[in-house]
CSV table of C-alpha atoms in Angstrom, one decimal:
chain,number,residue,atom,x,y,z
S,180,UNK,CA,8.6,17.4,-25.3
S,181,UNK,CA,6.1,15.7,-27.5
S,182,UNK,CA,3.5,13.0,-26.9
S,183,UNK,CA,4.0,9.4,-28.2
S,184,UNK,CA,0.6,8.4,-27.0
S,185,UNK,CA,-1.9,9.7,-24.4
S,186,UNK,CA,0.2,8.5,-21.5
S,187,UNK,CA,3.8,8.9,-22.8
S,188,UNK,CA,5.9,11.9,-23.8
S,189,UNK,CA,9.3,12.2,-25.2
S,190,UNK,CA,11.7,14.4,-23.2
S,191,UNK,CA,14.6,16.2,-24.7
S,192,UNK,CA,18.1,15.6,-23.3
S,193,UNK,CA,18.3,19.0,-21.8
S,194,UNK,CA,15.2,18.5,-19.7
S,195,UNK,CA,16.1,14.9,-18.7
S,196,UNK,CA,19.1,16.3,-16.8
S,197,UNK,CA,17.0,18.9,-15.0
S,198,UNK,CA,14.2,16.3,-14.1
S,199,UNK,CA,16.7,13.7,-12.8
S,200,UNK,CA,18.1,16.4,-10.5
S,201,UNK,CA,14.6,16.7,-8.9
S,202,UNK,CA,13.6,13.1,-8.7
S,203,UNK,CA,15.1,9.8,-7.5
S,204,UNK,CA,17.0,7.5,-9.9
S,205,UNK,CA,16.7,3.7,-9.4
S,206,UNK,CA,17.6,0.7,-11.5
S,207,UNK,CA,15.1,-2.2,-11.2
S,208,UNK,CA,16.6,-5.6,-10.9
S,209,UNK,CA,13.4,-7.6,-11.5
S,210,UNK,CA,10.2,-6.9,-13.5
S,211,UNK,CA,7.5,-5.0,-11.6
S,212,UNK,CA,4.1,-3.4,-12.1
S,213,UNK,CA,4.5,0.4,-12.0
S,214,UNK,CA,0.7,1.0,-12.1
S,215,UNK,CA,-2.4,-0.7,-13.2
S,216,UNK,CA,-5.0,0.2,-15.8
S,217,UNK,CA,-7.7,2.3,-14.3
S,218,UNK,CA,-5.5,3.7,-11.5
S,219,UNK,CA,-3.8,7.0,-11.1
S,220,UNK,CA,0.0,6.5,-11.0
S,221,UNK,CA,1.5,7.3,-7.6
S,222,UNK,CA,4.5,9.0,-9.2
S,223,UNK,CA,5.5,9.8,-12.8
S,224,UNK,CA,8.3,7.7,-14.4
S,225,UNK,CA,11.0,9.1,-16.5
S,226,UNK,CA,12.7,6.2,-18.2
S,227,UNK,CA,16.4,6.7,-18.6
S,228,UNK,CA,17.5,3.3,-19.9
S,229,UNK,CA,15.8,0.0,-20.5
S,230,UNK,CA,12.2,-0.8,-21.3
S,231,UNK,CA,8.7,-0.4,-19.9
S,232,UNK,CA,5.7,-2.3,-21.4
S,233,UNK,CA,2.3,-0.6,-21.6
S,234,UNK,CA,-0.5,-3.2,-21.4
S,235,UNK,CA,-4.2,-3.2,-22.0
S,236,UNK,CA,-5.5,-6.2,-20.1
S,237,UNK,CA,-2.7,-8.7,-20.5
S,238,UNK,CA,-1.7,-7.6,-24.0
S,239,UNK,CA,1.4,-5.5,-24.6
S,240,UNK,CA,0.3,-2.5,-26.6
S,241,UNK,CA,3.5,-0.5,-26.6
S,242,UNK,CA,7.1,-0.7,-25.3
S,243,UNK,CA,8.8,2.5,-24.4
S,244,UNK,CA,12.5,3.1,-23.7
S,245,UNK,CA,14.9,5.8,-22.5
S,246,UNK,CA,13.9,9.5,-22.8
S,247,UNK,CA,10.2,8.8,-22.2
S,248,UNK,CA,8.0,10.2,-19.4
S,249,UNK,CA,5.0,8.2,-18.4
S,250,UNK,CA,2.1,8.9,-16.0
S,251,UNK,CA,2.8,12.6,-15.4
S,252,UNK,CA,-0.4,13.9,-17.0
S,253,UNK,CA,-2.5,11.3,-15.1
S,254,UNK,CA,-0.7,12.1,-11.8
S,255,UNK,CA,-1.1,15.8,-11.9
S,256,UNK,CA,-4.6,15.9,-13.3
S,257,UNK,CA,-6.0,12.9,-11.3
S,258,UNK,CA,-6.8,10.9,-14.4
S,259,UNK,CA,-7.0,7.1,-14.4
S,260,UNK,CA,-4.4,5.5,-16.6
S,261,UNK,CA,-5.7,3.9,-19.8
S,262,UNK,CA,-3.1,1.2,-19.7
S,263,UNK,CA,-1.0,-0.7,-17.1
S,264,UNK,CA,2.8,-0.2,-17.0
S,265,UNK,CA,5.3,-3.0,-16.3
S,266,UNK,CA,9.0,-2.2,-15.9
S,267,UNK,CA,11.6,-4.7,-17.2
S,268,UNK,CA,14.7,-5.8,-15.3
S,269,UNK,CA,17.8,-3.6,-15.6
S,270,UNK,CA,15.6,-0.6,-16.4
S,271,UNK,CA,16.9,2.7,-15.0
S,272,UNK,CA,14.1,5.1,-14.1
S,273,UNK,CA,13.7,8.5,-12.4
S,274,UNK,CA,10.7,8.8,-10.1
S,275,UNK,CA,9.0,12.2,-10.1
S,276,UNK,CA,6.5,12.7,-7.3
S,277,UNK,CA,3.6,15.2,-7.3
S,278,UNK,CA,5.7,17.4,-5.0
S,279,UNK,CA,8.7,17.2,-7.3
S,280,UNK,CA,6.7,18.2,-10.4
S,281,UNK,CA,4.9,20.9,-8.4
S,282,UNK,CA,8.3,22.3,-7.3
S,283,UNK,CA,9.5,22.3,-11.0
S,284,UNK,CA,6.3,24.1,-12.0
S,285,UNK,CA,6.8,26.7,-9.3
S,286,UNK,CA,10.5,27.3,-9.5
S,287,UNK,CA,12.0,26.3,-12.8
S,288,UNK,CA,10.6,28.6,-15.6
S,289,UNK,CA,12.2,26.9,-18.5
S,290,UNK,CA,11.3,23.3,-17.6
S,291,UNK,CA,7.9,24.2,-16.3
S,292,UNK,CA,6.9,25.7,-19.6
S,293,UNK,CA,7.5,22.4,-21.3
S,294,UNK,CA,5.9,20.4,-18.5
S,295,UNK,CA,2.8,22.5,-18.5
S,296,UNK,CA,2.5,21.9,-22.3
S,297,UNK,CA,2.5,18.2,-21.6
S,298,UNK,CA,0.2,18.3,-18.5
S,299,UNK,CA,-2.4,20.4,-20.3
S,300,UNK,CA,-2.3,18.5,-23.6
P,122,UNK,CA,-4.2,20.4,-10.8
P,123,UNK,CA,-7.7,19.1,-11.3
P,124,UNK,CA,-10.2,19.4,-8.5
P,125,UNK,CA,-10.4,16.4,-6.1
P,126,UNK,CA,-13.8,14.6,-5.9
P,127,UNK,CA,-15.6,15.2,-2.7
P,128,UNK,CA,-15.6,11.4,-1.9
P,129,UNK,CA,-11.8,11.3,-2.2
P,130,UNK,CA,-11.2,14.2,0.2
P,131,UNK,CA,-9.6,13.3,3.6
P,132,UNK,CA,-12.6,14.8,5.3
P,133,UNK,CA,-14.8,12.1,3.7
P,134,UNK,CA,-12.5,9.2,4.7
P,135,UNK,CA,-14.4,6.5,6.5
P,136,UNK,CA,-11.3,5.8,8.6
P,137,UNK,CA,-10.5,9.5,9.3
P,138,UNK,CA,-10.8,9.1,13.1
P,139,UNK,CA,-8.3,6.2,13.1
P,140,UNK,CA,-5.6,7.5,10.9
P,141,UNK,CA,-2.4,9.5,11.5
P,142,UNK,CA,-4.1,12.7,10.1
P,143,UNK,CA,-7.1,12.6,12.4
P,144,UNK,CA,-6.1,15.8,14.3
P,145,UNK,CA,-5.3,18.0,11.3
P,146,UNK,CA,-7.6,20.9,10.7
P,147,UNK,CA,-9.8,21.4,7.6
P,148,UNK,CA,-7.4,23.6,5.7
P,149,UNK,CA,-4.5,21.2,6.3
P,150,UNK,CA,-6.7,18.3,5.2
P,151,UNK,CA,-7.7,20.2,2.0
P,152,UNK,CA,-4.0,20.7,1.2
P,153,UNK,CA,-3.3,17.0,1.9
P,154,UNK,CA,-6.2,16.0,-0.3
P,155,UNK,CA,-4.7,18.0,-3.2
P,156,UNK,CA,-1.3,16.2,-2.8
P,157,UNK,CA,-2.5,12.7,-2.4
P,158,UNK,CA,-3.4,10.1,-5.0
P,159,UNK,CA,-6.4,7.9,-4.3
P,160,UNK,CA,-6.8,4.5,-6.0
P,161,UNK,CA,-8.9,1.4,-5.7
P,162,UNK,CA,-6.8,-1.8,-5.8
P,163,UNK,CA,-8.6,-5.0,-6.9
P,164,UNK,CA,-8.1,-8.3,-5.0
P,165,UNK,CA,-4.6,-9.5,-5.7
P,166,UNK,CA,-3.1,-6.2,-6.9
P,167,UNK,CA,0.0,-5.1,-5.2
P,168,UNK,CA,0.6,-1.6,-3.7
P,169,UNK,CA,4.3,-2.2,-3.4
P,170,UNK,CA,6.7,-5.2,-3.7
P,171,UNK,CA,9.5,-6.4,-1.4
P,172,UNK,CA,12.9,-5.1,-2.7
P,173,UNK,CA,11.4,-2.1,-4.6
P,174,UNK,CA,12.2,1.5,-3.9
P,175,UNK,CA,9.8,3.4,-1.5
P,176,UNK,CA,8.1,6.5,-3.0
P,177,UNK,CA,6.0,7.5,0.0
P,178,UNK,CA,3.3,6.5,2.4
P,179,UNK,CA,0.1,4.5,1.8
P,180,UNK,CA,-2.9,5.3,4.0
P,181,UNK,CA,-5.8,2.8,3.8
P,182,UNK,CA,-9.2,4.3,3.4
P,183,UNK,CA,-11.2,1.0,3.4
P,184,UNK,CA,-10.5,-2.7,2.9
P,185,UNK,CA,-7.9,-5.1,4.0
P,186,UNK,CA,-4.3,-5.5,2.8
P,187,UNK,CA,-1.9,-8.4,3.6
P,188,UNK,CA,1.7,-7.6,4.2
P,189,UNK,CA,3.9,-10.5,3.3
P,190,UNK,CA,7.6,-11.4,3.3
P,191,UNK,CA,9.0,-13.8,0.8
P,192,UNK,CA,11.9,-16.0,1.9
P,193,UNK,CA,14.9,-17.2,-0.1
P,194,UNK,CA,12.9,-20.4,-0.9
P,195,UNK,CA,10.0,-18.4,-2.3
P,196,UNK,CA,7.8,-19.1,0.6
P,197,UNK,CA,5.4,-16.3,1.5
P,198,UNK,CA,4.6,-15.4,5.1
P,199,UNK,CA,1.9,-13.0,6.2
P,200,UNK,CA,3.4,-10.6,8.7
P,201,UNK,CA,0.2,-8.6,9.3
P,202,UNK,CA,-3.1,-7.6,7.9
P,203,UNK,CA,-3.6,-3.9,7.6
P,204,UNK,CA,-7.1,-2.3,7.5
P,205,UNK,CA,-8.8,1.1,7.2
P,206,UNK,CA,-6.8,3.8,9.1
P,207,UNK,CA,-3.6,1.9,9.0
P,208,UNK,CA,-0.5,3.2,7.1
P,209,UNK,CA,1.9,1.2,5.1
P,210,UNK,CA,5.4,2.0,3.9
P,211,UNK,CA,6.3,4.3,6.7
P,212,UNK,CA,9.2,2.3,8.0
P,213,UNK,CA,11.0,2.3,4.6
P,214,UNK,CA,10.3,6.0,4.3
P,215,UNK,CA,12.4,6.8,7.4
P,216,UNK,CA,15.1,4.3,6.9
P,217,UNK,CA,15.3,4.9,3.1
P,218,UNK,CA,15.7,1.2,2.7
P,219,UNK,CA,14.0,-0.8,0.0
P,220,UNK,CA,10.5,-2.2,0.9
P,221,UNK,CA,11.1,-5.2,3.2
P,222,UNK,CA,7.7,-6.7,2.5
P,223,UNK,CA,5.0,-6.8,-0.2
P,224,UNK,CA,1.5,-5.3,0.3
P,225,UNK,CA,-1.4,-7.0,-1.6
P,226,UNK,CA,-5.1,-6.2,-1.5
P,227,UNK,CA,-7.2,-9.0,0.0
P,228,UNK,CA,-10.3,-7.5,-1.5
P,229,UNK,CA,-11.3,-4.3,-3.4
P,230,UNK,CA,-9.4,-1.7,-1.3
P,231,UNK,CA,-9.3,2.1,-1.4
P,232,UNK,CA,-5.9,3.5,-0.7
P,233,UNK,CA,-4.4,7.0,-0.6
P,234,UNK,CA,-0.8,7.6,-1.5
P,235,UNK,CA,1.2,10.6,-0.2
P,236,UNK,CA,4.7,11.2,-1.6
P,237,UNK,CA,7.8,11.2,0.5
P,238,UNK,CA,8.6,14.9,0.2
P,239,UNK,CA,5.2,16.0,1.2
P,240,UNK,CA,4.8,13.6,4.1
P,241,UNK,CA,8.2,14.4,5.6
P,242,UNK,CA,7.4,18.1,5.5
P,243,UNK,CA,4.0,17.4,7.1
P,244,UNK,CA,5.8,15.4,9.9
P,245,UNK,CA,8.2,18.3,10.4
P,246,UNK,CA,5.4,20.9,10.5
P,247,UNK,CA,2.6,19.1,12.4
P,248,UNK,CA,3.6,17.4,15.7
P,249,UNK,CA,0.3,15.6,15.9
P,250,UNK,CA,1.2,13.7,12.7
P,251,UNK,CA,4.6,12.8,14.1
P,252,UNK,CA,3.1,11.5,17.3
P,253,UNK,CA,0.6,9.4,15.5
P,254,UNK,CA,3.4,7.9,13.3
P,255,UNK,CA,5.4,7.1,16.5
P,256,UNK,CA,2.3,5.6,18.0
P,257,UNK,CA,1.8,3.3,14.9
P,258,UNK,CA,5.5,2.3,15.0
P,259,UNK,CA,5.3,1.5,18.7
P,260,UNK,CA,2.2,-0.6,18.2
P,261,UNK,CA,3.9,-2.4,15.2
P,262,UNK,CA,6.9,-3.1,17.4
P,263,UNK,CA,4.7,-4.5,20.2
P,264,UNK,CA,2.8,-6.7,17.8
P,265,UNK,CA,6.1,-8.0,16.3
P,266,UNK,CA,7.4,-8.8,19.8
P,267,UNK,CA,4.2,-10.6,20.7
P,268,UNK,CA,4.4,-12.6,17.5
P,269,UNK,CA,8.0,-13.6,18.1
P,270,UNK,CA,7.2,-14.7,21.7
P,271,UNK,CA,4.2,-16.6,20.5
P,272,UNK,CA,6.1,-18.5,17.8
P,273,UNK,CA,8.8,-19.4,20.4
P,274,UNK,CA,6.7,-20.2,23.4
P,275,UNK,CA,3.3,-21.5,22.2
P,276,UNK,CA,2.2,-24.6,20.4
P,277,UNK,CA,0.1,-24.5,17.2
P,278,UNK,CA,-3.2,-24.9,19.0
P,279,UNK,CA,-2.4,-21.9,21.2
P,280,UNK,CA,-1.2,-19.9,18.3
P,281,UNK,CA,-4.4,-20.6,16.3
P,282,UNK,CA,-6.6,-19.6,19.2
P,283,UNK,CA,-4.5,-16.4,19.6
P,284,UNK,CA,-4.8,-15.6,15.9
P,285,UNK,CA,-8.6,-16.0,15.9
P,286,UNK,CA,-8.9,-13.6,18.9
P,287,UNK,CA,-6.6,-11.1,17.3
P,288,UNK,CA,-8.6,-11.2,14.1
P,289,UNK,CA,-11.7,-10.8,16.2
P,290,UNK,CA,-10.4,-7.6,17.7
P,291,UNK,CA,-9.5,-6.1,14.3
P,292,UNK,CA,-12.2,-7.6,12.1
P,293,UNK,CA,-14.9,-8.9,14.4
P,294,UNK,CA,-18.6,-8.3,13.7
P,295,UNK,CA,-21.5,-9.2,16.0
P,296,UNK,CA,-23.8,-11.9,14.6
P,297,UNK,CA,-26.5,-14.1,16.2
P,298,UNK,CA,-24.1,-17.0,16.8
P,299,UNK,CA,-21.2,-14.9,18.2
P,300,UNK,CA,-18.5,-12.8,16.5
P,301,UNK,CA,-18.0,-13.2,12.8
P,302,UNK,CA,-14.5,-12.6,11.4
P,303,UNK,CA,-15.1,-10.1,8.6
P,304,UNK,CA,-12.0,-10.9,6.6
P,305,UNK,CA,-11.4,-13.2,3.7
P,306,UNK,CA,-8.3,-15.3,4.3
P,307,UNK,CA,-7.5,-18.7,2.8
P,308,UNK,CA,-6.5,-21.5,5.0
P,309,UNK,CA,-3.0,-21.3,3.5
P,310,UNK,CA,-2.8,-17.6,4.4
P,311,UNK,CA,-3.9,-18.4,8.0
P,312,UNK,CA,-1.3,-21.2,8.2
P,313,UNK,CA,1.5,-18.8,7.3
P,314,UNK,CA,0.3,-16.3,9.9
P,315,UNK,CA,1.0,-18.8,12.7
P,316,UNK,CA,3.9,-20.6,11.1
P,317,UNK,CA,2.4,-24.0,10.5
P,318,UNK,CA,1.5,-26.3,7.6
P,319,UNK,CA,-1.8,-26.0,5.9
P,320,UNK,CA,-2.8,-29.6,6.9
P,321,UNK,CA,-2.0,-28.9,10.5
P,322,UNK,CA,-4.2,-25.8,10.5
P,323,UNK,CA,-7.1,-27.6,8.9
P,324,UNK,CA,-6.8,-30.3,11.6
P,325,UNK,CA,-6.9,-27.8,14.4
P,326,UNK,CA,-9.8,-25.9,12.9
P,327,UNK,CA,-11.8,-29.2,12.9
P,328,UNK,CA,-10.8,-29.7,16.5
P,329,UNK,CA,-12.0,-26.1,17.4
P,330,UNK,CA,-15.3,-26.8,15.6
P,331,UNK,CA,-15.8,-30.1,17.4
P,332,UNK,CA,-15.2,-28.4,20.8
P,333,UNK,CA,-17.7,-25.6,20.0
P,334,UNK,CA,-15.2,-22.8,19.9
P,335,UNK,CA,-15.9,-21.8,16.4
P,336,UNK,CA,-18.4,-22.3,13.6
P,337,UNK,CA,-17.8,-22.2,9.9
P,338,UNK,CA,-20.2,-20.8,7.2
P,339,UNK,CA,-18.6,-21.4,3.9
P,340,UNK,CA,-15.2,-19.7,4.2
P,341,UNK,CA,-16.4,-17.5,7.1
P,342,UNK,CA,-15.4,-18.2,10.7
P,343,UNK,CA,-17.6,-17.3,13.6
P,344,UNK,CA,-16.2,-17.3,17.1
P,345,UNK,CA,-18.9,-18.9,19.3
P,346,UNK,CA,-17.0,-19.3,22.6
P,347,UNK,CA,-14.5,-16.5,23.1
P,348,UNK,CA,-13.8,-17.3,26.8
P,349,UNK,CA,-12.8,-20.8,26.0
P,350,UNK,CA,-10.8,-19.6,23.1
P,351,UNK,CA,-8.9,-17.2,25.3
P,352,UNK,CA,-8.2,-20.0,27.7
P,353,UNK,CA,-6.9,-22.2,24.8
P,354,UNK,CA,-4.8,-19.3,23.6
P,355,UNK,CA,-3.0,-19.3,27.0
P,356,UNK,CA,-2.9,-15.5,26.9
P,357,UNK,CA,-0.5,-13.7,29.3
P,358,UNK,CA,-1.8,-10.7,31.2
């Protein structure tokens, strides 16, 4: 995994499969706010397909697609997000809660190594 | 995990005595504090949106949140106003359905989020939490039945009087003139709560003022004659 910006990391295919087994996969039919700037995301979002906009104020600063994990570092370290995230319609995403991530860290040595790298970056 | 701020710990919650976790012991509250996410939502920001997937339970620390349902015509109806100590999203959590309503902050509101996996385990392990959740669900059910009866059997004047008394119970504050409603609702929002048009609500508010039941200071409503209001509400005992 490597970081695209402070909030986003790219996840390799091998780990995407493992993470989706742990979390819940949902496809959004309409656009929705995932979290707001200045808040801690309530879950981490692994984008599988489609797009998520990252916004500063009302300006789109970045658009990320499949294979990106957003909000995990903020969620696990209680850090406020520097940008808001807005999911676009037809985007497929896997939600990873604090408990899901903690379970991976505790039980899955291979994935946890990569997750820890990201969380401590 | 990074250490939780003292102010964000469950032990420091101003609504601790009213919430579903009020009977947990200190070590359980410490564990819960580690697992939750605490955020402040600004006025107008949404916690969750009708039709979206539920992730867990929202527990209100302080502030007010309106829970609304949007109809096929896009019309928004307030189904209830949640306050400190209330929980939101619990129904979708158990049914695994999508959220059936939208929760929006009416003012700056501090809310804690607990993920589904953790809360379900807590409910399994701690009977006091389960009992408090059942209590909340029962109260919600009672309130929904009352509202349904009210919409069917009462006229707009009675429904408005009933709404004011209900808001007084949950958000009332003593002032010199009577009981101030410590909640910021627009007239449009109040109208949707009793199932009437904005113009009709404004007309009845004027009537209530003329009859000395309420006073208005800016957007704030003060109940000046609760007894007469209860009479007008035609409350069943």
